[in-house]
PDB file of C-alpha atoms and ligand atoms in Angstrom:
ATOM      1  CA  MET A   1     114.115  95.769 120.196  1.00  0.00           C
ATOM      2  CA  ARG A   2     112.984  96.675 116.466  1.00  0.00           C
ATOM      3  CA  VAL A   3     112.989 100.646 115.443  1.00  0.00           C
ATOM      4  CA  ASP A   4     111.310 101.756 112.653  1.00  0.00           C
ATOM      5  CA  ARG A   5     114.379 103.540 110.174  1.00  0.00           C
ATOM      6  CA  TYR A   6     112.531 104.036 107.389  1.00  0.00           C
ATOM      7  CA  GLY A   7     112.224 107.584 106.922  1.00  0.00           C
ATOM      8  CA  ALA A   8     113.470 110.067 104.723  1.00  0.00           C
ATOM      9  CA  ILE A   9     117.076 109.471 105.181  1.00  0.00           C
ATOM     10  CA  THR A  10     116.984 105.923 104.461  1.00  0.00           C
ATOM     11  CA  ALA A  11     114.476 105.522 101.664  1.00  0.00           C
ATOM     12  CA  ARG A  12     116.638 108.187 100.126  1.00  0.00           C
ATOM     13  CA  SER A  13     119.356 105.610  99.953  1.00  0.00           C
ATOM     14  CA  TYR A  14     117.749 102.112 100.096  1.00  0.00           C
ATOM     15  CA  ASP A  15     118.667 100.639  96.647  1.00  0.00           C
ATOM     16  CA  LEU A  16     122.171 101.308  97.291  1.00  0.00           C
ATOM     17  CA  LEU A  17     122.325 100.440 100.887  1.00  0.00           C
ATOM     18  CA  SER A  18     120.454  97.843 101.625  1.00  0.00           C
ATOM     19  CA  GLY A  19     122.164  94.847 100.148  1.00  0.00           C
ATOM     20  CA  GLU A  20     120.801  93.896  96.551  1.00  0.00           C
ATOM     21  CA  PRO A  21     123.900  91.850  95.763  1.00  0.00           C
ATOM     22  CA  VAL A  22     122.926  89.756  98.254  1.00  0.00           C
ATOM     23  CA  TYR A  23     119.370  89.704  98.551  1.00  0.00           C
ATOM     24  CA  ALA A  24     118.251  89.848  95.032  1.00  0.00           C
ATOM     25  CA  VAL A  25     118.342  86.624  94.849  1.00  0.00           C
ATOM     26  CA  GLY A  26     115.529  86.326  96.699  1.00  0.00           C
ATOM     27  CA  ARG A  27     113.012  88.177  94.759  1.00  0.00           C
ATOM     28  CA  ARG A  28     114.524  86.712  91.321  1.00  0.00           C
ATOM     29  CA  LEU A  29     113.434  83.266  92.969  1.00  0.00           C
ATOM     30  CA  ALA A  30     110.287  84.416  94.107  1.00  0.00           C
ATOM     31  CA  VAL A  31     108.500  86.577  91.391  1.00  0.00           C
ATOM     32  CA  PRO A  32     108.519  84.001  88.605  1.00  0.00           C
ATOM     33  CA  ALA A  33     107.614  81.276  90.999  1.00  0.00           C
ATOM     34  CA  LEU A  34     104.592  83.102  91.331  1.00  0.00           C
ATOM     35  CA  GLY A  35     103.462  82.479  88.032  1.00  0.00           C
ATOM     36  CA  LEU A  36     101.868  85.436  87.032  1.00  0.00           C
ATOM     37  CA  ARG A  37      99.381  85.979  84.427  1.00  0.00           C
ATOM     38  CA  PRO A  38      98.174  89.083  82.288  1.00  0.00           C
ATOM     39  CA  GLY A  39      95.111  90.678  84.176  1.00  0.00           C
ATOM     40  CA  GLN A  40      95.834  89.503  87.548  1.00  0.00           C
ATOM     41  CA  ARG A  41      95.870  91.686  91.083  1.00  0.00           C
ATOM     42  CA  VAL A  42      99.165  91.536  93.331  1.00  0.00           C
ATOM     43  CA  LEU A  43      99.809  92.627  96.497  1.00  0.00           C
ATOM     44  CA  ASP A  44     103.115  93.778  97.319  1.00  0.00           C
ATOM     45  CA  LEU A  45     103.590  94.003 101.251  1.00  0.00           C
ATOM     46  CA  GLY A  46     105.894  95.963 102.922  1.00  0.00           C
ATOM     47  CA  CYS A  47     107.107  97.086  99.441  1.00  0.00           C
ATOM     48  CA  GLY A  48     109.464  99.568 100.152  1.00  0.00           C
ATOM     49  CA  THR A  49     111.405 101.575  97.348  1.00  0.00           C
ATOM     50  CA  GLY A  50     109.457  99.320  94.964  1.00  0.00           C
ATOM     51  CA  LEU A  51     112.300  96.912  93.948  1.00  0.00           C
ATOM     52  CA  ASN A  52     109.784  93.893  93.465  1.00  0.00           C
ATOM     53  CA  LEU A  53     107.767  96.340  91.214  1.00  0.00           C
ATOM     54  CA  PRO A  54     109.167  95.905  87.682  1.00  0.00           C
ATOM     55  CA  ALA A  55     108.944  91.717  87.736  1.00  0.00           C
ATOM     56  CA  LEU A  56     105.553  92.178  89.055  1.00  0.00           C
ATOM     57  CA  LEU A  57     104.121  95.017  86.486  1.00  0.00           C
ATOM     58  CA  HIS A  58     105.586  92.952  83.614  1.00  0.00           C
ATOM     59  CA  GLY A  59     104.167  89.635  85.135  1.00  0.00           C
ATOM     60  CA  VAL A  60     100.230  91.030  85.354  1.00  0.00           C
ATOM     61  CA  GLY A  61     100.568  93.127  82.050  1.00  0.00           C
ATOM     62  CA  PRO A  62      98.783  96.016  81.009  1.00  0.00           C
ATOM     63  CA  THR A  63      95.049  94.629  82.104  1.00  0.00           C
ATOM     64  CA  GLY A  64      96.809  93.554  85.489  1.00  0.00           C
ATOM     65  CA  THR A  65      97.372  95.700  88.846  1.00  0.00           C
ATOM     66  CA  VAL A  66     100.097  95.836  91.596  1.00  0.00           C
ATOM     67  CA  VAL A  67      99.061  97.245  95.005  1.00  0.00           C
ATOM     68  CA  GLY A  68     102.188  97.921  96.989  1.00  0.00           C
ATOM     69  CA  LEU A  69     101.639  98.455 100.654  1.00  0.00           C
ATOM     70  CA  ASP A  70     104.172 100.074 103.135  1.00  0.00           C
ATOM     71  CA  ARG A  71     103.908 102.092 106.378  1.00  0.00           C
ATOM     72  CA  SER A  72     106.463 104.626 105.299  1.00  0.00           C
ATOM     73  CA  PRO A  73     105.697 107.396 103.643  1.00  0.00           C
ATOM     74  CA  ALA A  74     109.201 108.051 102.664  1.00  0.00           C
ATOM     75  CA  MET A  75     109.927 104.577 100.826  1.00  0.00           C
ATOM     76  CA  LEU A  76     106.321 105.184  98.986  1.00  0.00           C
ATOM     77  CA  GLU A  77     107.404 108.361  97.685  1.00  0.00           C
ATOM     78  CA  VAL A  78     110.800 106.649  96.092  1.00  0.00           C
ATOM     79  CA  ALA A  79     108.466 104.106  94.625  1.00  0.00           C
ATOM     80  CA  ARG A  80     106.062 106.241  93.393  1.00  0.00           C
ATOM     81  CA  ARG A  81     109.036 108.615  91.810  1.00  0.00           C
ATOM     82  CA  LYS A  82     110.732 105.468  90.198  1.00  0.00           C
ATOM     83  CA  ARG A  83     107.445 104.631  88.532  1.00  0.00           C
ATOM     84  CA  ALA A  84     107.123 107.876  87.126  1.00  0.00           C
ATOM     85  CA  SER A  85     110.079 106.627  85.081  1.00  0.00           C
ATOM     86  CA  ALA A  86     107.812 103.872  84.066  1.00  0.00           C
ATOM     87  CA  THR A  87     108.724 100.363  85.405  1.00  0.00           C
ATOM     88  CA  GLY A  88     106.545  97.946  83.375  1.00  0.00           C
ATOM     89  CA  PRO A  89     103.274  97.933  81.840  1.00  0.00           C
ATOM     90  CA  GLY A  90     100.670  96.762  84.934  1.00  0.00           C
ATOM     91  CA  ARG A  91      98.461  99.264  86.846  1.00  0.00           C
ATOM     92  CA  LEU A  92     100.367 100.306  89.881  1.00  0.00           C
ATOM     93  CA  ARG A  93      98.501 101.870  93.339  1.00  0.00           C
ATOM     94  CA  LEU A  94     100.626 102.237  96.528  1.00  0.00           C
ATOM     95  CA  VAL A  95      98.914 102.184  99.687  1.00  0.00           C
ATOM     96  CA  GLN A  96      99.928 103.625 103.015  1.00  0.00           C
ATOM     97  CA  GLY A  97      99.119 101.207 105.912  1.00  0.00           C
ATOM     98  CA  ASP A  98     100.333  98.710 108.219  1.00  0.00           C
ATOM     99  CA  MET A  99     100.190  95.199 106.756  1.00  0.00           C
ATOM    100  CA  ALA A 100      98.440  94.132 110.426  1.00  0.00           C
ATOM    101  CA  ASP A 101      95.666  96.125 109.838  1.00  0.00           C
ATOM    102  CA  PRO A 102      92.741  94.740 108.377  1.00  0.00           C
ATOM    103  CA  GLU A 103      91.340  98.111 107.413  1.00  0.00           C
ATOM    104  CA  ALA A 104      94.492  98.987 105.561  1.00  0.00           C
ATOM    105  CA  LEU A 105      94.196  95.580 103.805  1.00  0.00           C
ATOM    106  CA  ARG A 106      91.120  96.348 102.770  1.00  0.00           C
ATOM    107  CA  GLU A 107      91.852  99.610 101.249  1.00  0.00           C
ATOM    108  CA  ALA A 108      94.503  98.146  99.346  1.00  0.00           C
ATOM    109  CA  ALA A 109      92.206  95.398  97.831  1.00  0.00           C
ATOM    110  CA  ALA A 110      89.446  98.373  96.946  1.00  0.00           C
ATOM    111  CA  GLY A 111      86.722  95.265  97.143  1.00  0.00           C
ATOM    112  CA  LEU A 112      88.372  92.808  95.115  1.00  0.00           C
ATOM    113  CA  PRO A 113      90.573  89.888  96.190  1.00  0.00           C
ATOM    114  CA  PHE A 114      94.104  89.356  95.337  1.00  0.00           C
ATOM    115  CA  ASP A 115      95.182  87.046  93.131  1.00  0.00           C
ATOM    116  CA  ALA A 116      98.748  86.868  94.517  1.00  0.00           C
ATOM    117  CA  VAL A 117     100.524  88.246  97.596  1.00  0.00           C
ATOM    118  CA  ILE A 118     104.444  88.737  97.643  1.00  0.00           C
ATOM    119  CA  ALA A 119     106.491  89.824 101.086  1.00  0.00           C
ATOM    120  CA  THR A 120     110.124  90.280 100.449  1.00  0.00           C
ATOM    121  CA  TYR A 121     112.258  90.925 103.626  1.00  0.00           C
ATOM    122  CA  ALA A 122     109.479  92.720 105.370  1.00  0.00           C
ATOM    123  CA  LEU A 123     107.154  89.942 107.313  1.00  0.00           C
ATOM    124  CA  SER A 124     110.376  89.686 109.506  1.00  0.00           C
ATOM    125  CA  LEU A 125     109.940  93.586 110.798  1.00  0.00           C
ATOM    126  CA  THR A 126     106.502  93.071 112.313  1.00  0.00           C
ATOM    127  CA  PRO A 127     106.317  91.998 115.579  1.00  0.00           C
ATOM    128  CA  ASP A 128     103.502  89.273 114.647  1.00  0.00           C
ATOM    129  CA  PRO A 129     103.787  87.677 111.326  1.00  0.00           C
ATOM    130  CA  ALA A 130     101.001  85.119 112.317  1.00  0.00           C
ATOM    131  CA  GLY A 131      98.933  87.643 112.785  1.00  0.00           C
ATOM    132  CA  VAL A 132      99.675  89.565 109.696  1.00  0.00           C
ATOM    133  CA  TRP A 133      99.165  86.057 107.951  1.00  0.00           C
ATOM    134  CA  ARG A 134      95.444  85.926 109.274  1.00  0.00           C
ATOM    135  CA  SER A 135      94.588  89.440 108.103  1.00  0.00           C
ATOM    136  CA  VAL A 136      96.512  89.216 104.475  1.00  0.00           C
ATOM    137  CA  SER A 137      94.041  85.894 103.809  1.00  0.00           C
ATOM    138  CA  GLY A 138      90.924  88.037 104.352  1.00  0.00           C
ATOM    139  CA  VAL A 139      91.827  89.768 101.138  1.00  0.00           C
ATOM    140  CA  LEU A 140      93.022  87.083  98.923  1.00  0.00           C
ATOM    141  CA  ARG A 141      91.097  84.664  96.937  1.00  0.00           C
ATOM    142  CA  PRO A 142      91.260  80.650  97.263  1.00  0.00           C
ATOM    143  CA  GLY A 143      94.053  79.427  95.119  1.00  0.00           C
ATOM    144  CA  ALA A 144      96.008  82.504  95.600  1.00  0.00           C
ATOM    145  CA  GLY A 145      99.832  82.854  95.102  1.00  0.00           C
ATOM    146  CA  VAL A 146     102.170  83.563  97.939  1.00  0.00           C
ATOM    147  CA  ALA A 147     105.723  84.545  98.192  1.00  0.00           C
ATOM    148  CA  VAL A 148     107.512  84.920 101.327  1.00  0.00           C
ATOM    149  CA  VAL A 149     111.221  85.836 101.033  1.00  0.00           C
ATOM    150  CA  ASP A 150     112.888  86.400 104.409  1.00  0.00           C
ATOM    151  CA  MET A 151     116.228  86.293 105.921  1.00  0.00           C
ATOM    152  CA  ALA A 152     117.933  83.759 109.035  1.00  0.00           C
ATOM    153  CA  PRO A 153     120.967  83.304 110.400  1.00  0.00           C
ATOM    154  CA  PRO A 154     123.688  81.725 108.035  1.00  0.00           C
ATOM    155  CA  THR A 155     124.408  78.113 108.985  1.00  0.00           C
ATOM    156  CA  GLY A 156     127.155  75.427 107.903  1.00  0.00           C
ATOM    157  CA  ALA A 157     130.326  76.904 106.232  1.00  0.00           C
ATOM    158  CA  ALA A 158     128.468  79.905 105.733  1.00  0.00           C
ATOM    159  CA  ALA A 159     128.201  80.144 109.572  1.00  0.00           C
ATOM    160  CA  TRP A 160     131.089  82.852 110.222  1.00  0.00           C
ATOM    161  CA  ALA A 161     128.573  85.551 108.123  1.00  0.00           C
ATOM    162  CA  ALA A 162     126.164  85.107 111.036  1.00  0.00           C
ATOM    163  CA  PRO A 163     127.789  88.462 112.671  1.00  0.00           C
ATOM    164  CA  LEU A 164     127.008  90.490 109.274  1.00  0.00           C
ATOM    165  CA  ALA A 165     123.873  89.058 108.633  1.00  0.00           C
ATOM    166  CA  ARG A 166     122.619  90.069 112.254  1.00  0.00           C
ATOM    167  CA  LEU A 167     123.875  93.561 112.132  1.00  0.00           C
ATOM    168  CA  ALA A 168     122.368  93.663 108.793  1.00  0.00           C
ATOM    169  CA  CYS A 169     119.378  92.513 110.035  1.00  0.00           C
ATOM    170  CA  TRP A 170     119.539  94.876 112.938  1.00  0.00           C
ATOM    171  CA  LEU A 171     120.460  97.750 111.149  1.00  0.00           C
ATOM    172  CA  GLY A 172     117.438  96.943 108.943  1.00  0.00           C
ATOM    173  CA  GLY A 173     114.758  96.672 111.606  1.00  0.00           C
ATOM    174  CA  ALA A 174     114.325  92.927 111.344  1.00  0.00           C
ATOM    175  CA  ASP A 175     113.979  90.216 113.804  1.00  0.00           C
ATOM    176  CA  ILE A 176     116.757  87.393 112.100  1.00  0.00           C
ATOM    177  CA  GLY A 177     114.831  84.857 114.491  1.00  0.00           C
ATOM    178  CA  ALA A 178     111.207  85.627 113.275  1.00  0.00           C
ATOM    179  CA  CYS A 179     111.117  82.763 110.467  1.00  0.00           C
ATOM    180  CA  PRO A 180     107.844  84.255 109.140  1.00  0.00           C
ATOM    181  CA  TRP A 181     107.545  81.698 106.402  1.00  0.00           C
ATOM    182  CA  VAL A 182     107.008  79.261 109.311  1.00  0.00           C
ATOM    183  CA  VAL A 183     103.474  80.442 109.905  1.00  0.00           C
ATOM    184  CA  VAL A 184     102.471  80.503 106.493  1.00  0.00           C
ATOM    185  CA  GLU A 185     103.789  77.255 104.736  1.00  0.00           C
ATOM    186  CA  PRO A 186     101.063  74.812 106.836  1.00  0.00           C
ATOM    187  CA  GLU A 187      98.517  76.953 105.218  1.00  0.00           C
ATOM    188  CA  LEU A 188      99.863  76.526 101.225  1.00  0.00           C
ATOM    189  CA  SER A 189      99.522  73.455  99.061  1.00  0.00           C
ATOM    190  CA  ARG A 190     102.150  72.495  96.737  1.00  0.00           C
ATOM    191  CA  PRO A 191     105.296  74.770  98.706  1.00  0.00           C
ATOM    192  CA  ARG A 192     108.492  75.057  97.042  1.00  0.00           C
ATOM    193  CA  ARG A 193     111.370  76.474  99.090  1.00  0.00           C
ATOM    194  CA  TRP A 194     114.915  77.876  98.438  1.00  0.00           C
ATOM    195  CA  VAL A 195     117.361  78.476 100.827  1.00  0.00           C
ATOM    196  CA  ARG A 196     120.296  80.787  99.457  1.00  0.00           C
ATOM    197  CA  ARG A 197     123.302  82.785 100.719  1.00  0.00           C
ATOM    198  CA  GLY A 198     124.717  80.113 103.156  1.00  0.00           C
ATOM    199  CA  GLY A 199     121.128  80.048 104.917  1.00  0.00           C
ATOM    200  CA  HIS A 200     120.347  83.541 104.714  1.00  0.00           C
ATOM    201  CA  VAL A 201     118.032  84.048 102.470  1.00  0.00           C
ATOM    202  CA  ARG A 202     114.778  81.585 102.333  1.00  0.00           C
ATOM    203  CA  VAL A 203     111.969  81.839 100.146  1.00  0.00           C
ATOM    204  CA  LEU A 204     108.628  79.608 100.043  1.00  0.00           C
ATOM    205  CA  VAL A 205     106.101  79.761  97.355  1.00  0.00           C
ATOM    206  CA  GLY A 206     102.932  78.066  97.138  1.00  0.00           C
ATOM    207  CA  THR A 207      99.367  78.016  96.601  1.00  0.00           C
ATOM    208  CA  TRP A 208      96.855  79.585  99.637  1.00  0.00           C
ATOM    209  CA  ARG A 209      94.595  76.021 100.036  1.00  0.00           C
TER     210      ARG A 209
HETATM  211  C1  SAM B 301     113.562  95.836 104.426  1.00  0.00           C
HETATM  212  S1  SAM B 301     112.441  96.857 103.701  1.00  0.00           S
HETATM  213  C2  SAM B 301     112.117  95.752 102.129  1.00  0.00           C
HETATM  214  C3  SAM B 301     111.277  96.494 101.186  1.00  0.00           C
HETATM  215  C4  SAM B 301     111.092  95.825 100.208  1.00  0.00           C
HETATM  216  N1  SAM B 301     110.127  94.576 100.551  1.00  0.00           N
HETATM  217  C5  SAM B 301     112.253  94.802  99.452  1.00  0.00           C
HETATM  218  O1  SAM B 301     112.287  93.784  99.124  1.00  0.00           O
HETATM  219  O2  SAM B 301     113.030  95.836  99.106  1.00  0.00           O
HETATM  220  C6  SAM B 301     111.031  96.050 104.284  1.00  0.00           C
HETATM  221  C7  SAM B 301     109.548  97.333 104.526  1.00  0.00           C
HETATM  222  O3  SAM B 301     108.654  97.243 105.215  1.00  0.00           O
HETATM  223  C8  SAM B 301     108.045  98.063 105.412  1.00  0.00           C
HETATM  224  N2  SAM B 301     107.730  97.578 106.330  1.00  0.00           N
HETATM  225  C9  SAM B 301     107.861  97.093 107.896  1.00  0.00           C
HETATM  226  N3  SAM B 301     106.767  96.777 108.741  1.00  0.00           N
HETATM  227  C10 SAM B 301     105.429  97.518 108.050  1.00  0.00           C
HETATM  228  C11 SAM B 301     103.876  97.254 108.552  1.00  0.00           C
HETATM  229  N4  SAM B 301     103.805  96.597 109.630  1.00  0.00           N
HETATM  230  N5  SAM B 301     103.060  97.499 107.828  1.00  0.00           N
HETATM  231  C12 SAM B 301     103.718  97.620 106.144  1.00  0.00           C
HETATM  232  N6  SAM B 301     104.934  98.056 106.127  1.00  0.00           N
HETATM  233  C13 SAM B 301     106.206  97.593 106.731  1.00  0.00           C
HETATM  234  C14 SAM B 301     109.131  99.127 105.687  1.00  0.00           C
HETATM  235  O4  SAM B 301     108.609 100.537 105.661  1.00  0.00           O
HETATM  236  C15 SAM B 301     109.809  98.720 104.797  1.00  0.00           C
HETATM  237  O5  SAM B 301     109.560  99.659 103.498  1.00  0.00           O
END
């Protein structure tokens, strides 16, 4: 069973306790691979406390816009506070809503399709990643950049860490078996993949159609 654990207490401690020494590698690979250009509009799905935001805001520059969508008001509040101490030159909008809800996605898009979308450690928290992707593709322009970063059980020499990885995912409310990149990859041209942390961190970046 997946439980929403992203209330005020989690939000306040998230950046310290979410395991960035393990998980930062995913965002460090994915954001540059999107190849963002000045003036673009990017959607960060399940943006949480905004750990992707500095790199995204730098990528789109002062004329670009990053929209962070998250269903947790507490996580968005932390992202908003961090923005107050300036994280990058781009414009930032934070929208509260469910990424599976086409209405929330339309509100995030505000009438203009996105040039890129990124979801880091967020799609595996949703019960229907394929449904989310169908809704999200409705607010992307053809040729948009797509990045999915998520988790799987470690394998091979790292298999000993699988119980730890499962515990981390369970604590975060993620389904370690969801493999959400699998539903997105067939829709991408020029997909690139990275596997890190013994198979625990998976990165997929490509172009939508
Ligand atoms: C593990 S955190 C990841 C946050 C951030 N992307 C990162 O890389 O640190 C998952 C985030 O996804 C959000 N989330 C989960 N399900 C969601 C949904 N259906 N719609 C919007 N946000 C969701 C949670 O509120 C939480 O902030």
